[in-house]
mmCIF file of C-alpha atoms in Angstrom:
data_model
loop_
_atom_site.group_PDB
_atom_site.id
_atom_site.type_symbol
_atom_site.label_atom_id
_atom_site.label_comp_id
_atom_site.label_asym_id
_atom_site.label_seq_id
_atom_site.Cartn_x
_atom_site.Cartn_y
_atom_site.Cartn_z
ATOM 1 C CA MET A 133 16.264 138.168 64.650
ATOM 2 C CA ALA A 134 19.730 138.104 62.851
ATOM 3 C CA LYS A 135 20.782 141.612 61.124
ATOM 4 C CA TYR A 136 22.917 141.937 58.266
ATOM 5 C CA GLU A 137 24.269 145.034 56.482
ATOM 6 C CA SER A 138 25.701 145.616 53.277
ATOM 7 C CA SER A 139 28.930 148.475 52.991
ATOM 8 C CA VAL A 140 28.213 151.791 51.957
ATOM 9 C CA LYS A 141 28.318 151.561 48.050
ATOM 10 C CA GLN A 142 28.757 154.689 46.054
ATOM 11 C CA ILE A 143 27.169 154.748 42.527
ATOM 12 C CA ASN A 144 27.561 157.258 39.544
ATOM 13 C CA TYR A 145 23.893 157.946 38.802
ATOM 14 C CA PRO A 146 21.838 160.345 40.673
ATOM 15 C CA VAL A 147 19.261 159.094 43.489
ATOM 16 C CA ASP A 148 16.168 159.263 41.789
ATOM 17 C CA SER A 149 17.403 156.914 38.830
ATOM 18 C CA VAL A 150 18.664 155.003 41.199
ATOM 19 C CA TYR A 151 15.389 154.490 43.189
ATOM 20 C CA ALA A 152 12.905 154.214 39.851
ATOM 21 C CA LYS A 153 15.458 151.231 39.407
ATOM 22 C CA ILE A 154 15.315 149.313 42.073
ATOM 23 C CA SER A 155 11.178 150.229 43.125
ATOM 24 C CA ASP A 156 10.348 148.009 40.304
ATOM 25 C CA LEU A 157 11.518 144.558 40.152
ATOM 26 C CA ASN A 158 10.671 144.365 36.531
ATOM 27 C CA ASN A 159 14.226 146.581 35.645
ATOM 28 C CA LEU A 160 16.344 144.169 37.734
ATOM 29 C CA SER A 161 15.568 141.484 34.809
ATOM 30 C CA ILE A 162 18.934 143.207 33.593
ATOM 31 C CA ILE A 163 21.044 140.947 35.884
ATOM 32 C CA LYS A 164 20.034 138.424 33.308
ATOM 33 C CA ASP A 165 22.268 140.352 30.712
ATOM 34 C CA ARG A 166 24.550 141.477 33.067
ATOM 35 C CA ILE A 167 26.038 137.481 33.909
ATOM 36 C CA ASN A 168 27.717 136.979 30.238
ATOM 37 C CA ASP A 169 29.367 140.446 30.627
ATOM 38 C CA PRO A 170 33.056 139.987 30.330
ATOM 39 C CA LEU A 171 33.480 142.256 33.236
ATOM 40 C CA ILE A 172 31.233 140.464 35.428
ATOM 41 C CA ALA A 173 32.145 137.232 34.503
ATOM 42 C CA GLN A 174 35.947 137.525 35.792
ATOM 43 C CA GLN A 175 34.673 138.299 39.849
ATOM 44 C CA ILE A 176 32.727 134.633 39.853
ATOM 45 C CA PRO A 177 35.146 131.824 41.039
ATOM 46 C CA ALA A 178 35.141 129.721 37.983
ATOM 47 C CA ASP A 179 33.760 126.875 40.116
ATOM 48 C CA LYS A 180 30.659 128.837 41.251
ATOM 49 C CA LYS A 181 29.647 130.191 37.738
ATOM 50 C CA GLY A 182 27.532 127.425 36.285
ATOM 51 C CA GLN A 183 26.034 127.205 39.515
ATOM 52 C CA ILE A 184 25.639 130.949 40.086
ATOM 53 C CA GLU A 185 24.159 131.195 36.498
ATOM 54 C CA ASP A 186 21.683 128.569 36.900
ATOM 55 C CA VAL A 187 20.022 130.710 39.943
ATOM 56 C CA ILE A 188 19.923 133.786 38.100
ATOM 57 C CA ASN A 189 18.280 132.199 34.751
ATOM 58 C CA LYS A 190 15.481 130.894 37.203
ATOM 59 C CA LEU A 191 14.780 134.048 38.028
ATOM 60 C CA GLU A 192 11.636 135.486 37.461
ATOM 61 C CA PHE A 193 10.364 139.440 37.524
ATOM 62 C CA THR A 194 7.292 141.362 38.082
ATOM 63 C CA ALA A 195 7.027 145.270 39.680
ATOM 64 C CA ASP A 196 6.449 143.944 42.763
ATOM 65 C CA SER A 197 7.757 140.504 43.668
ATOM 66 C CA VAL A 198 10.914 138.456 42.182
ATOM 67 C CA THR A 199 10.723 134.578 42.482
ATOM 68 C CA CYS A 200 13.663 132.228 42.367
ATOM 69 C CA ASP A 201 13.487 128.252 41.747
ATOM 70 C CA ALA A 202 16.037 127.651 44.330
ATOM 71 C CA GLY A 203 15.832 123.454 44.280
ATOM 72 C CA MET A 204 15.374 121.422 47.202
ATOM 73 C CA ALA A 205 14.181 124.830 49.086
ATOM 74 C CA GLY A 206 11.305 124.988 46.837
ATOM 75 C CA LYS A 207 9.726 128.525 45.101
ATOM 76 C CA ILE A 208 11.420 131.693 47.422
ATOM 77 C CA GLU A 209 9.189 134.650 46.517
ATOM 78 C CA VAL A 210 10.353 138.581 47.893
ATOM 79 C CA ARG A 211 7.666 140.905 47.270
ATOM 80 C CA VAL A 212 8.119 144.679 47.842
ATOM 81 C CA VAL A 213 6.224 145.964 50.658
ATOM 82 C CA GLU A 214 6.734 149.776 50.942
ATOM 83 C CA ARG A 215 8.051 152.238 48.972
ATOM 84 C CA GLU A 216 9.704 155.275 50.037
ATOM 85 C CA GLU A 217 10.020 157.530 46.701
ATOM 86 C CA ASN A 218 14.380 157.869 46.821
ATOM 87 C CA LYS A 219 15.240 156.441 50.150
ATOM 88 C CA CYS A 220 14.361 153.232 50.844
ATOM 89 C CA VAL A 221 12.420 149.396 49.204
ATOM 90 C CA LYS A 222 11.750 147.521 51.319
ATOM 91 C CA PHE A 223 10.816 143.204 50.907
ATOM 92 C CA GLU A 224 9.672 140.448 52.752
ATOM 93 C CA SER A 225 9.598 136.836 51.597
ATOM 94 C CA VAL A 226 6.026 135.481 50.556
ATOM 95 C CA THR A 227 7.805 131.960 50.317
ATOM 96 C CA SER A 228 10.601 130.702 51.637
ATOM 97 C CA PRO A 229 12.026 128.326 54.158
ATOM 98 C CA ILE A 230 12.905 131.003 56.647
ATOM 99 C CA GLY A 231 11.449 134.128 56.782
ATOM 100 C CA PHE A 232 13.145 137.697 56.372
ATOM 101 C CA LYS A 233 12.923 140.967 55.302
ATOM 102 C CA PHE A 234 15.257 143.038 53.294
ATOM 103 C CA TRP A 235 15.281 147.022 51.865
ATOM 104 C CA VAL A 236 17.288 148.627 50.075
ATOM 105 C CA GLN A 237 18.087 152.669 51.294
ATOM 106 C CA THR A 238 19.461 155.232 48.779
ATOM 107 C CA LEU A 239 20.653 158.632 49.246
ATOM 108 C CA PRO A 240 22.054 161.627 47.362
ATOM 109 C CA THR A 241 25.528 162.418 47.353
ATOM 110 C CA SER A 242 25.248 165.355 44.765
ATOM 111 C CA VAL A 243 22.810 165.715 41.672
ATOM 112 C CA THR A 244 24.260 163.252 40.110
ATOM 113 C CA THR A 245 25.720 160.626 42.385
ATOM 114 C CA SER A 246 24.342 158.330 44.939
ATOM 115 C CA LYS A 247 24.991 156.084 47.752
ATOM 116 C CA MET A 248 22.850 152.666 48.124
ATOM 117 C CA LYS A 249 23.378 150.284 51.559
ATOM 118 C CA LEU A 250 21.238 146.733 52.011
ATOM 119 C CA THR A 251 19.979 145.205 55.594
ATOM 120 C CA LEU A 252 18.748 142.009 55.826
ATOM 121 C CA GLU A 253 16.756 140.880 59.069
ATOM 122 C CA ALA A 254 16.366 136.939 58.946
ATOM 123 C CA ASP A 255 14.728 134.504 61.192
ATOM 124 C CA LEU A 256 16.981 132.055 61.801
ATOM 125 C CA ASN A 257 17.535 130.002 64.995
ATOM 126 C CA PHE A 258 21.134 129.573 66.748
ATOM 127 C CA PHE A 259 21.460 126.039 64.633
ATOM 128 C CA MET A 260 20.876 127.983 61.631
ATOM 129 C CA LYS A 261 22.642 131.384 62.516
ATOM 130 C CA GLN A 262 25.834 129.469 62.972
ATOM 131 C CA MET A 263 25.387 127.163 59.268
ATOM 132 C CA PHE A 264 24.734 130.004 57.745
ATOM 133 C CA ASP A 265 26.485 133.539 59.017
ATOM 134 C CA LYS A 266 29.052 133.646 56.872
ATOM 135 C CA HIS A 267 27.304 133.403 53.708
ATOM 136 C CA LEU A 268 24.616 136.131 54.045
ATOM 137 C CA ARG A 269 27.419 138.218 55.846
ATOM 138 C CA GLU A 270 29.182 137.341 51.899
ATOM 139 C CA GLY A 271 25.934 137.576 50.306
ATOM 140 C CA ILE A 272 24.283 140.573 51.313
ATOM 141 C CA GLU A 273 28.037 142.443 50.430
ATOM 142 C CA LYS A 274 27.905 140.808 47.262
ATOM 143 C CA LEU A 275 24.299 141.724 46.429
ATOM 144 C CA ALA A 276 24.788 145.263 47.291
ATOM 145 C CA ASP A 277 28.245 145.156 44.614
ATOM 146 C CA MET A 278 26.135 143.522 42.266
ATOM 147 C CA LEU A 279 23.108 146.472 42.524
ATOM 148 C CA ALA A 280 26.293 149.123 42.864
ATOM 149 C CA MET A 281 27.649 148.131 38.987
ATOM 150 C CA ILE A 282 24.260 148.284 37.080
ATOM 151 C CA PRO A 283 23.186 150.496 34.805
ATOM 152 C CA TYR A 284 20.597 153.543 36.470
ATOM 153 C CA ASN A 285 20.124 155.105 32.739
#
């Protein structure tokens, strides 16, 4: 089991607002709108923009799951398996070529601010770890950055 952790991200919203948004995955559909935000668009490398937009536009959300069409890998579905109010939301892969668990931890830093950390554990064999290690490290950090930027009000 390979483990990847993001750095801790500061968020300018209270922990209850952050938790409310991430614990109901329907709320994360805002990601589809944010991809067209000029501030977000300028952070995406030009050669990756079309690919990233394609993936984001194929995301499907329910309160408890998110599904993405991953091309040759098929549909990948991630489902919420545990919620601990204002502290943690845990996810697990339902359909995926690689089994994984993922969780988002939140903590208050003041009445109006909080912090967040993401953790991913993936069932990778030695060869897969060698191939995907760098991408997963970068990916978890970029996802944490994206989650830190969305509005939680």
